[in-house]
GROMACS .gro file of C-alpha atoms in nm:
model
   82
    1MET     CA    1   9.802   4.452  11.837
    2ARG     CA    2   9.713   4.647  11.525
    3ARG     CA    3   9.851   4.994  11.476
    4ASN     CA    4   9.643   5.263  11.311
    5HIS     CA    5   9.935   5.462  11.167
    6ILE     CA    6  10.282   5.416  11.025
    7HIS     CA    7  10.527   5.534  11.294
    8PHE     CA    8  10.848   5.733  11.237
    9ALA     CA    9  11.103   5.900  11.461
   10ALA     CA   10  11.176   6.269  11.416
   11GLY     CA   11  11.549   6.193  11.396
   12MET     CA   12  11.814   5.933  11.462
   13LEU     CA   13  11.883   5.764  11.794
   14GLY     CA   14  12.083   6.002  12.010
   15ASP     CA   15  11.962   6.315  11.830
   16GLU     CA   16  11.832   6.588  12.056
   17GLY     CA   17  11.458   6.558  12.110
   18VAL     CA   18  11.434   6.200  11.984
   19ILE     CA   19  11.283   6.038  12.289
   20SER     CA   20  11.036   5.799  12.136
   21GLY     CA   21  10.942   5.622  11.816
   22MET     CA   22  11.256   5.423  11.744
   23ARG     CA   23  11.360   5.093  11.893
   24LYS     CA   24  11.726   5.040  11.978
   25THR     CA   25  11.712   4.713  11.784
   26CYS     CA   26  11.629   4.876  11.448
   27ASP     CA   27  11.827   4.727  11.159
   28LEU     CA   28  11.726   4.976  10.889
   29PHE     CA   29  11.661   5.348  10.894
   30VAL     CA   30  11.429   5.484  10.626
   31HIS     CA   31  11.472   5.854  10.547
   32VAL     CA   32  11.147   5.988  10.402
   33ASP     CA   33  11.105   6.274  10.154
   34VAL     CA   34  10.830   6.433  10.362
   35GLU     CA   35  10.798   6.736  10.133
   36MET     CA   36  10.731   6.515   9.830
   37ALA     CA   37  10.485   6.300  10.024
   38ILE     CA   38  10.297   6.607  10.151
   39ALA     CA   39  10.289   6.751   9.798
   40ASP     CA   40  10.123   6.424   9.689
   41GLY     CA   41   9.858   6.455   9.959
   42ILE     CA   42  10.007   6.231  10.229
   43ILE     CA   43   9.925   6.374  10.572
   44PHE     CA   44  10.170   6.352  10.862
   45TYR     CA   45  10.100   6.413  11.230
   46ARG     CA   46  10.334   6.473  11.525
   47SER     CA   47  10.222   6.308  11.850
   48ALA     CA   48  10.264   6.459  12.195
   49ASN     CA   49  10.577   6.244  12.247
   50ASN     CA   50  10.733   6.358  11.915
   51VAL     CA   51  10.652   6.045  11.711
   52ILE     CA   52  10.573   6.119  11.346
   53LEU     CA   53  10.263   5.937  11.220
   54THR     CA   54  10.093   5.891  10.885
   55ASP     CA   55   9.812   5.683  10.741
   56GLY     CA   56  10.007   5.666  10.415
   57ARG     CA   57   9.791   5.541  10.131
   58ASP     CA   58   9.591   5.233  10.215
   59GLY     CA   59   9.820   5.178  10.514
   60PHE     CA   60  10.147   5.195  10.318
   61LEU     CA   61  10.404   5.462  10.236
   62GLU     CA   62  10.532   5.390   9.887
   63PRO     CA   63  10.910   5.352   9.834
   64LYS     CA   64  10.901   5.647   9.594
   65TYR     CA   65  10.895   5.860   9.911
   66PHE     CA   66  11.215   5.701  10.047
   67LYS     CA   67  11.514   5.936  10.015
   68LYS     CA   68  11.744   5.661  10.134
   69VAL     CA   69  11.758   5.352  10.351
   70VAL     CA   70  12.062   5.301  10.572
   71ASP     CA   71  12.159   4.994  10.775
   72ARG     CA   72  12.274   5.018  11.135
   73ARG     CA   73  12.641   5.029  11.023
   74GLY     CA   74  12.564   5.341  10.816
   75GLU     CA   75  12.576   5.168  10.477
   76VAL     CA   76  12.326   5.300  10.223
   77VAL     CA   77  12.120   5.004  10.098
   78PHE     CA   78  11.874   5.212   9.893
   79PRO     CA   79  11.913   5.360   9.646
   80LYS     CA   80  12.193   5.140   9.522
   81SER     CA   81  12.476   5.334   9.364
   82GLY     CA   82  12.657   5.230   9.047
   0.00000   0.00000   0.00000
């Protein structure tokens, strides 16, 4: 199966209104700087079931738009501190 968009959840598992878009087996959570991405011309859509979608650029969302990446234990793995 080929997806047409990059899929995001509107929040973390357990957050109010987060009913779709995130699998319970996720190992990493990427927090996106949506404002920066939009300012650079990236378009985001919200589906009827509250999944956030984007085409990105050429099918990718560059890491420069990542605010942080957190593992399932809550440890920040990007950006590295120190």
